[in-house]
PDB file of C-alpha atoms and ligand atoms in Angstrom:
ATOM      1  CA  MET A 970      -0.384   0.492  -0.164  1.00  0.00           C
ATOM      2  CA  THR A 971       1.298   3.619  -0.742  1.00  0.00           C
ATOM      3  CA  LEU A 972       0.547   7.155   0.598  1.00  0.00           C
ATOM      4  CA  ARG A 973      -3.289   8.493  -0.322  1.00  0.00           C
ATOM      5  CA  ILE A 974      -3.940  11.888  -0.221  1.00  0.00           C
ATOM      6  CA  HIS A 975      -7.159  12.796  -0.507  1.00  0.00           C
ATOM      7  CA  GLY A 976      -7.687  16.762  -1.735  1.00  0.00           C
ATOM      8  CA  ASP A 977      -9.063  18.638  -4.644  1.00  0.00           C
ATOM      9  CA  SER A 978      -6.648  20.232  -6.560  1.00  0.00           C
ATOM     10  CA  THR A 979      -8.663  23.730  -6.607  1.00  0.00           C
ATOM     11  CA  SER A 980      -7.511  24.445  -2.647  1.00  0.00           C
ATOM     12  CA  GLY A 981      -4.755  25.931  -1.842  1.00  0.00           C
ATOM     13  CA  ASN A 982      -4.286  23.940   1.556  1.00  0.00           C
ATOM     14  CA  CYS A 983      -4.576  20.496  -0.689  1.00  0.00           C
ATOM     15  CA  LEU A 984      -1.591  22.202  -3.262  1.00  0.00           C
ATOM     16  CA  LYS A 985       0.163  22.829   0.100  1.00  0.00           C
ATOM     17  CA  VAL A 986       0.051  19.103   0.562  1.00  0.00           C
ATOM     18  CA  ARG A 987       0.896  18.125  -3.321  1.00  0.00           C
ATOM     19  CA  TRP A 988       3.886  20.021  -3.546  1.00  0.00           C
ATOM     20  CA  THR A 989       4.839  18.949  -0.624  1.00  0.00           C
ATOM     21  CA  ALA A 990       4.979  15.718  -1.499  1.00  0.00           C
ATOM     22  CA  ASP A 991       5.375  15.649  -5.442  1.00  0.00           C
ATOM     23  CA  TYR A 992       9.329  18.250  -3.637  1.00  0.00           C
ATOM     24  CA  LEU A 993      10.298  15.396  -1.602  1.00  0.00           C
ATOM     25  CA  LYS A 994      10.179  12.335  -4.382  1.00  0.00           C
ATOM     26  CA  LEU A 995       7.191  10.500  -2.600  1.00  0.00           C
ATOM     27  CA  SER A 996       4.972   8.393  -3.938  1.00  0.00           C
ATOM     28  CA  TYR A 997       1.250   8.355  -3.682  1.00  0.00           C
ATOM     29  CA  ASP A 998      -2.209   8.047  -4.767  1.00  0.00           C
ATOM     30  CA  TRP A 999      -3.889  11.175  -4.800  1.00  0.00           C
ATOM     31  CA  ILE A1000      -7.722  10.811  -5.087  1.00  0.00           C
ATOM     32  CA  GLU A1001      -9.382  14.023  -5.831  1.00  0.00           C
ATOM     33  CA  THR A1002     -12.234  15.138  -3.705  1.00  0.00           C
ATOM     34  CA  SER A1003     -13.834  17.948  -5.052  1.00  0.00           C
ATOM     35  CA  VAL A1004     -15.526  20.150  -2.278  1.00  0.00           C
ATOM     36  CA  ALA A1005     -18.142  22.197  -4.610  1.00  0.00           C
ATOM     37  CA  ALA A1006     -18.882  18.653  -5.536  1.00  0.00           C
ATOM     38  CA  ARG A1007     -19.638  17.920  -1.458  1.00  0.00           C
ATOM     39  CA  GLN A1008     -17.562  15.042  -1.784  1.00  0.00           C
ATOM     40  CA  THR A1009     -16.159  15.980   1.238  1.00  0.00           C
ATOM     41  CA  ARG A1010     -19.982  15.604   2.854  1.00  0.00           C
ATOM     42  CA  GLU A1011     -20.305  11.759   1.543  1.00  0.00           C
ATOM     43  CA  ALA A1012     -20.661   8.711   4.045  1.00  0.00           C
ATOM     44  CA  VAL A1013     -17.593   7.265   2.131  1.00  0.00           C
ATOM     45  CA  PHE A1014     -15.399   9.974   3.331  1.00  0.00           C
ATOM     46  CA  LEU A1015     -17.184  11.288   6.336  1.00  0.00           C
ATOM     47  CA  LYS A1016     -16.015   7.410   7.436  1.00  0.00           C
ATOM     48  CA  LEU A1017     -12.507   8.181   6.718  1.00  0.00           C
ATOM     49  CA  HIS A1018     -12.899  12.257   8.387  1.00  0.00           C
ATOM     50  CA  PRO A1019     -15.699  12.576  10.221  1.00  0.00           C
ATOM     51  CA  ALA A1020     -14.919  16.828   9.637  1.00  0.00           C
ATOM     52  CA  GLY A1021     -15.687  16.545   6.572  1.00  0.00           C
ATOM     53  CA  GLN A1022     -12.048  18.387   4.957  1.00  0.00           C
ATOM     54  CA  VAL A1023      -9.635  18.079   2.710  1.00  0.00           C
ATOM     55  CA  PRO A1024      -6.604  17.405   2.598  1.00  0.00           C
ATOM     56  CA  LEU A1025      -7.211  14.331   3.668  1.00  0.00           C
ATOM     57  CA  LEU A1026      -3.680  11.646   4.093  1.00  0.00           C
ATOM     58  CA  ILE A1027      -3.991   7.747   4.151  1.00  0.00           C
ATOM     59  CA  LEU A1028      -0.918   6.694   6.204  1.00  0.00           C
ATOM     60  CA  ASP A1029       0.553   3.059   4.312  1.00  0.00           C
ATOM     61  CA  ASP A1030      -1.095   1.453   7.431  1.00  0.00           C
ATOM     62  CA  GLY A1031      -4.578   3.405   6.988  1.00  0.00           C
ATOM     63  CA  ARG A1032      -4.282   5.895   9.109  1.00  0.00           C
ATOM     64  CA  PRO A1033      -5.061   9.381   8.930  1.00  0.00           C
ATOM     65  CA  LEU A1034      -4.205  12.401   9.356  1.00  0.00           C
ATOM     66  CA  ALA A1035      -5.722  15.791   8.646  1.00  0.00           C
ATOM     67  CA  GLN A1036      -4.892  19.593   8.305  1.00  0.00           C
ATOM     68  CA  SER A1037      -2.342  20.526   5.903  1.00  0.00           C
ATOM     69  CA  ASN A1038       0.245  22.215   8.462  1.00  0.00           C
ATOM     70  CA  ALA A1039      -0.005  18.779  10.274  1.00  0.00           C
ATOM     71  CA  ILE A1040       0.417  17.382   7.525  1.00  0.00           C
ATOM     72  CA  ILE A1041       3.181  18.056   5.466  1.00  0.00           C
ATOM     73  CA  ALA A1042       5.058  18.389   8.720  1.00  0.00           C
ATOM     74  CA  TYR A1043       4.554  14.789   8.603  1.00  0.00           C
ATOM     75  CA  LEU A1044       5.716  14.248   5.024  1.00  0.00           C
ATOM     76  CA  ALA A1045       8.905  16.153   5.322  1.00  0.00           C
ATOM     77  CA  GLU A1046      10.289  15.022   8.489  1.00  0.00           C
ATOM     78  CA  GLY A1047      14.205  14.806   8.483  1.00  0.00           C
ATOM     79  CA  SER A1048      13.907  16.769   5.073  1.00  0.00           C
ATOM     80  CA  SER A1049      15.618  19.668   4.141  1.00  0.00           C
ATOM     81  CA  LEU A1050      11.714  21.351   4.247  1.00  0.00           C
ATOM     82  CA  ILE A1051      12.244  21.572   7.838  1.00  0.00           C
ATOM     83  CA  PRO A1052      15.535  23.509   9.717  1.00  0.00           C
ATOM     84  CA  ALA A1053      17.358  21.090  11.465  1.00  0.00           C
ATOM     85  CA  ASP A1054      17.923  24.573  13.851  1.00  0.00           C
ATOM     86  CA  ALA A1055      15.258  25.378  16.818  1.00  0.00           C
ATOM     87  CA  PHE A1056      15.060  27.551  16.948  1.00  0.00           C
ATOM     88  CA  GLU A1057      14.063  28.531  12.911  1.00  0.00           C
ATOM     89  CA  ARG A1058      12.474  25.265  12.917  1.00  0.00           C
ATOM     90  CA  ALA A1059      10.239  27.016  16.067  1.00  0.00           C
ATOM     91  CA  ARG A1060      10.042  30.159  13.415  1.00  0.00           C
ATOM     92  CA  MET A1061       9.172  27.760  10.471  1.00  0.00           C
ATOM     93  CA  PHE A1062       6.338  26.998  12.562  1.00  0.00           C
ATOM     94  CA  GLU A1063       5.362  30.344  14.152  1.00  0.00           C
ATOM     95  CA  TRP A1064       4.785  30.720  10.575  1.00  0.00           C
ATOM     96  CA  MET A1065       2.892  28.202   9.355  1.00  0.00           C
ATOM     97  CA  PHE A1066       0.824  28.802  12.718  1.00  0.00           C
ATOM     98  CA  TRP A1067       0.231  32.618  11.917  1.00  0.00           C
ATOM     99  CA  GLU A1068      -1.154  31.381   8.167  1.00  0.00           C
ATOM    100  CA  GLN A1069      -3.938  29.517   9.419  1.00  0.00           C
ATOM    101  CA  ASN A1070      -5.258  31.937  12.424  1.00  0.00           C
ATOM    102  CA  SER A1071      -4.269  35.238  10.546  1.00  0.00           C
ATOM    103  CA  HIS A1072      -3.825  34.682   7.215  1.00  0.00           C
ATOM    104  CA  GLU A1073      -6.047  31.968   5.406  1.00  0.00           C
ATOM    105  CA  PRO A1074      -9.193  33.255   7.393  1.00  0.00           C
ATOM    106  CA  TYR A1075      -9.012  36.135   5.074  1.00  0.00           C
ATOM    107  CA  VAL A1076      -6.761  35.708   2.270  1.00  0.00           C
ATOM    108  CA  ALA A1077      -7.901  32.143   1.027  1.00  0.00           C
ATOM    109  CA  VAL A1078     -11.821  33.038   2.469  1.00  0.00           C
ATOM    110  CA  ALA A1079     -11.823  36.066  -0.176  1.00  0.00           C
ATOM    111  CA  ARG A1080     -10.560  33.893  -3.605  1.00  0.00           C
ATOM    112  CA  ARG A1081     -13.463  31.030  -2.425  1.00  0.00           C
ATOM    113  CA  LEU A1082     -16.110  33.932  -2.107  1.00  0.00           C
ATOM    114  CA  VAL A1083     -15.238  34.991  -5.225  1.00  0.00           C
ATOM    115  CA  ARG A1084     -14.352  31.777  -7.375  1.00  0.00           C
ATOM    116  CA  ILE A1085     -16.292  29.559  -6.045  1.00  0.00           C
ATOM    117  CA  ASP A1086     -19.803  31.342  -4.519  1.00  0.00           C
ATOM    118  CA  GLY A1087     -19.511  34.004  -7.255  1.00  0.00           C
ATOM    119  CA  VAL A1088     -19.376  37.122  -4.654  1.00  0.00           C
ATOM    120  CA  ALA A1089     -18.820  39.776  -7.070  1.00  0.00           C
ATOM    121  CA  ILE A1090     -15.255  41.802  -5.860  1.00  0.00           C
ATOM    122  CA  SER A1091     -16.883  45.139  -4.569  1.00  0.00           C
ATOM    123  CA  ALA A1092     -19.333  42.838  -2.402  1.00  0.00           C
ATOM    124  CA  LEU A1093     -16.825  40.952  -0.266  1.00  0.00           C
ATOM    125  CA  ASP A1094     -16.832  42.325   3.711  1.00  0.00           C
ATOM    126  CA  PRO A1095     -14.017  45.436   3.735  1.00  0.00           C
ATOM    127  CA  ILE A1096     -13.727  43.786   7.248  1.00  0.00           C
ATOM    128  CA  LEU A1097     -12.713  40.489   4.855  1.00  0.00           C
ATOM    129  CA  VAL A1098     -10.595  42.830   2.827  1.00  0.00           C
ATOM    130  CA  GLU A1099      -9.382  44.726   4.714  1.00  0.00           C
ATOM    131  CA  ARG A1100      -7.441  42.125   7.040  1.00  0.00           C
ATOM    132  CA  GLY A1101      -6.705  40.267   3.761  1.00  0.00           C
ATOM    133  CA  ARG A1102      -4.625  42.858   2.634  1.00  0.00           C
ATOM    134  CA  GLY A1103      -3.030  43.449   6.531  1.00  0.00           C
ATOM    135  CA  ALA A1104      -2.094  39.755   5.927  1.00  0.00           C
ATOM    136  CA  LEU A1105      -0.265  40.232   2.775  1.00  0.00           C
ATOM    137  CA  SER A1106       1.536  43.564   4.286  1.00  0.00           C
ATOM    138  CA  ARG A1107       2.067  41.420   6.888  1.00  0.00           C
ATOM    139  CA  LEU A1108       3.749  38.799   4.752  1.00  0.00           C
ATOM    140  CA  ASP A1109       5.528  40.931   2.850  1.00  0.00           C
ATOM    141  CA  ALA A1110       7.436  43.157   5.841  1.00  0.00           C
ATOM    142  CA  GLY A1111       8.283  39.772   7.084  1.00  0.00           C
ATOM    143  CA  LEU A1112      10.426  38.757   4.498  1.00  0.00           C
ATOM    144  CA  GLY A1113      12.634  42.043   5.662  1.00  0.00           C
ATOM    145  CA  GLY A1114      14.523  41.598   2.585  1.00  0.00           C
ATOM    146  CA  ARG A1115      15.624  37.954   3.093  1.00  0.00           C
ATOM    147  CA  ASP A1116      14.940  35.072  -0.203  1.00  0.00           C
ATOM    148  CA  PHE A1117      12.741  33.148   1.698  1.00  0.00           C
ATOM    149  CA  LEU A1118      10.530  33.366   5.184  1.00  0.00           C
ATOM    150  CA  VAL A1119      13.436  31.416   7.303  1.00  0.00           C
ATOM    151  CA  GLY A1120      16.791  31.117   7.494  1.00  0.00           C
ATOM    152  CA  SER A1121      18.429  31.713   3.414  1.00  0.00           C
ATOM    153  CA  ALA A1122      16.316  28.435   2.058  1.00  0.00           C
ATOM    154  CA  LEU A1123      13.150  27.268   0.895  1.00  0.00           C
ATOM    155  CA  SER A1124      11.285  25.504   4.386  1.00  0.00           C
ATOM    156  CA  LEU A1125       7.542  25.085   4.369  1.00  0.00           C
ATOM    157  CA  ALA A1126       6.544  28.174   6.086  1.00  0.00           C
ATOM    158  CA  ASP A1127       7.205  29.111   2.226  1.00  0.00           C
ATOM    159  CA  ILE A1128       5.123  26.285   0.955  1.00  0.00           C
ATOM    160  CA  CYS A1129       2.490  26.859   3.276  1.00  0.00           C
ATOM    161  CA  LEU A1130       2.512  30.592   2.618  1.00  0.00           C
ATOM    162  CA  ILE A1131       2.458  30.738  -1.317  1.00  0.00           C
ATOM    163  CA  ALA A1132      -0.681  28.422  -1.514  1.00  0.00           C
ATOM    164  CA  TYR A1133      -3.413  31.257  -1.438  1.00  0.00           C
ATOM    165  CA  THR A1134      -0.457  34.646  -1.302  1.00  0.00           C
ATOM    166  CA  ARG A1135       0.065  33.855  -5.326  1.00  0.00           C
ATOM    167  CA  VAL A1136      -3.789  33.592  -6.090  1.00  0.00           C
ATOM    168  CA  ALA A1137      -4.623  36.441  -3.741  1.00  0.00           C
ATOM    169  CA  GLY A1138      -5.300  38.632  -6.613  1.00  0.00           C
ATOM    170  CA  GLU A1139      -8.238  36.166  -7.423  1.00  0.00           C
ATOM    171  CA  GLY A1140     -10.104  37.277  -4.178  1.00  0.00           C
ATOM    172  CA  GLY A1141      -9.612  40.831  -5.485  1.00  0.00           C
ATOM    173  CA  LEU A1142      -6.491  40.997  -3.202  1.00  0.00           C
ATOM    174  CA  ASP A1143      -3.788  43.248  -5.655  1.00  0.00           C
ATOM    175  CA  LEU A1144      -0.246  42.273  -4.742  1.00  0.00           C
ATOM    176  CA  ALA A1145       1.232  44.730  -7.481  1.00  0.00           C
ATOM    177  CA  PRO A1146       1.636  47.129  -3.905  1.00  0.00           C
ATOM    178  CA  PHE A1147       4.225  44.374  -2.731  1.00  0.00           C
ATOM    179  CA  PRO A1148       7.394  43.625  -4.256  1.00  0.00           C
ATOM    180  CA  ALA A1149       9.244  42.029  -1.948  1.00  0.00           C
ATOM    181  CA  LEU A1150       6.107  38.856  -2.213  1.00  0.00           C
ATOM    182  CA  ARG A1151       5.745  39.238  -5.723  1.00  0.00           C
ATOM    183  CA  GLY A1152       9.506  38.429  -5.937  1.00  0.00           C
ATOM    184  CA  TRP A1153       9.146  36.141  -3.091  1.00  0.00           C
ATOM    185  CA  ILE A1154       6.479  34.183  -5.244  1.00  0.00           C
ATOM    186  CA  ALA A1155       8.715  33.684  -8.276  1.00  0.00           C
ATOM    187  CA  ARG A1156      11.462  32.559  -6.250  1.00  0.00           C
ATOM    188  CA  VAL A1157       9.673  29.743  -4.038  1.00  0.00           C
ATOM    189  CA  GLU A1158       7.511  28.433  -7.245  1.00  0.00           C
ATOM    190  CA  ALA A1159      10.887  27.922  -8.797  1.00  0.00           C
ATOM    191  CA  ALA A1160      12.783  26.700  -5.850  1.00  0.00           C
ATOM    192  CA  ALA A1161       9.898  24.421  -5.074  1.00  0.00           C
ATOM    193  CA  GLY A1162       8.922  23.019  -8.634  1.00  0.00           C
ATOM    194  CA  ILE A1163       5.132  24.756  -8.179  1.00  0.00           C
ATOM    195  CA  GLY A1164       3.896  25.634 -12.088  1.00  0.00           C
ATOM    196  CA  ALA A1165       1.683  28.117 -13.408  1.00  0.00           C
ATOM    197  CA  ALA A1166      -1.565  28.982 -11.036  1.00  0.00           C
TER     198      ALA A1166
HETATM  199  N1  GSH B1320      -7.500  23.663   8.506  1.00  0.00           N
HETATM  200  C1  GSH B1320      -7.916  23.124   7.702  1.00  0.00           C
HETATM  201  C2  GSH B1320      -8.870  23.266   6.247  1.00  0.00           C
HETATM  202  C3  GSH B1320      -9.706  22.238   5.766  1.00  0.00           C
HETATM  203  C4  GSH B1320     -10.683  22.523   4.978  1.00  0.00           C
HETATM  204  O1  GSH B1320     -11.002  24.319   5.233  1.00  0.00           O
HETATM  205  N2  GSH B1320     -10.537  22.093   3.910  1.00  0.00           N
HETATM  206  C5  GSH B1320     -11.320  22.818   2.914  1.00  0.00           C
HETATM  207  C6  GSH B1320     -11.022  22.963   1.738  1.00  0.00           C
HETATM  208  S1  GSH B1320      -9.818  23.520   1.328  1.00  0.00           S
HETATM  209  C7  GSH B1320     -12.934  21.887   2.693  1.00  0.00           C
HETATM  210  O2  GSH B1320     -12.105  20.619   3.015  1.00  0.00           O
HETATM  211  N3  GSH B1320     -14.311  22.104   2.804  1.00  0.00           N
HETATM  212  C8  GSH B1320     -15.393  21.522   2.752  1.00  0.00           C
HETATM  213  C9  GSH B1320     -15.924  22.050   4.104  1.00  0.00           C
HETATM  214  O3  GSH B1320     -15.873  21.743   4.998  1.00  0.00           O
HETATM  215  O4  GSH B1320     -16.912  21.016   3.722  1.00  0.00           O
HETATM  216  C10 GSH B1320      -6.332  23.216   7.154  1.00  0.00           C
HETATM  217  O5  GSH B1320      -5.234  23.086   7.062  1.00  0.00           O
HETATM  218  O6  GSH B1320      -6.607  21.426   6.520  1.00  0.00           O
END
């Protein structure tokens, strides 16, 4: 048996997992599971993961693991994507927790509302837009002139945060005011082997 990844290819949370697995040259089966078609709410999927969300990793021995950032941390254990230095490793997790708490809920949600739910950009909640812009601005400043978010090399922090940042414009969050961020996106895409959005 091999690793199985249940994911929706339009979801940044799911793509993080695919990109990490591909970067590490892991062998896995991708099981396309459409959120829009409510496949995550079908009985067969709920049996695997009662929360009804993707991504979901199923290990060789059948154990399931949810939450994108937990999955990529598991897949990348012992690899160059996790800094060996304890402080840098903690800094990487600092960015990953921040992503789930202060970036994804605004940047990913704005994109989902526009792209999937068909809401006009002009009709988005101004607070959502303000917080999304704030998250992009914080990320831009957090780069502090460095090539990658942590240390001097690609880490899980970059793979985690590029997922929704690179498509922020689809939710009306323009990246034009953030040149450092745009440079980082191009660099991370090249380093991680991420193709066109
Ligand atoms: N914090 C979770 C978020 C998981 C999540 O919200 N997944 C969405 C797709 S991005 C989903 O499966 N939604 C379907 C649903 O909730 O019914 C993660 O990082 O994996």
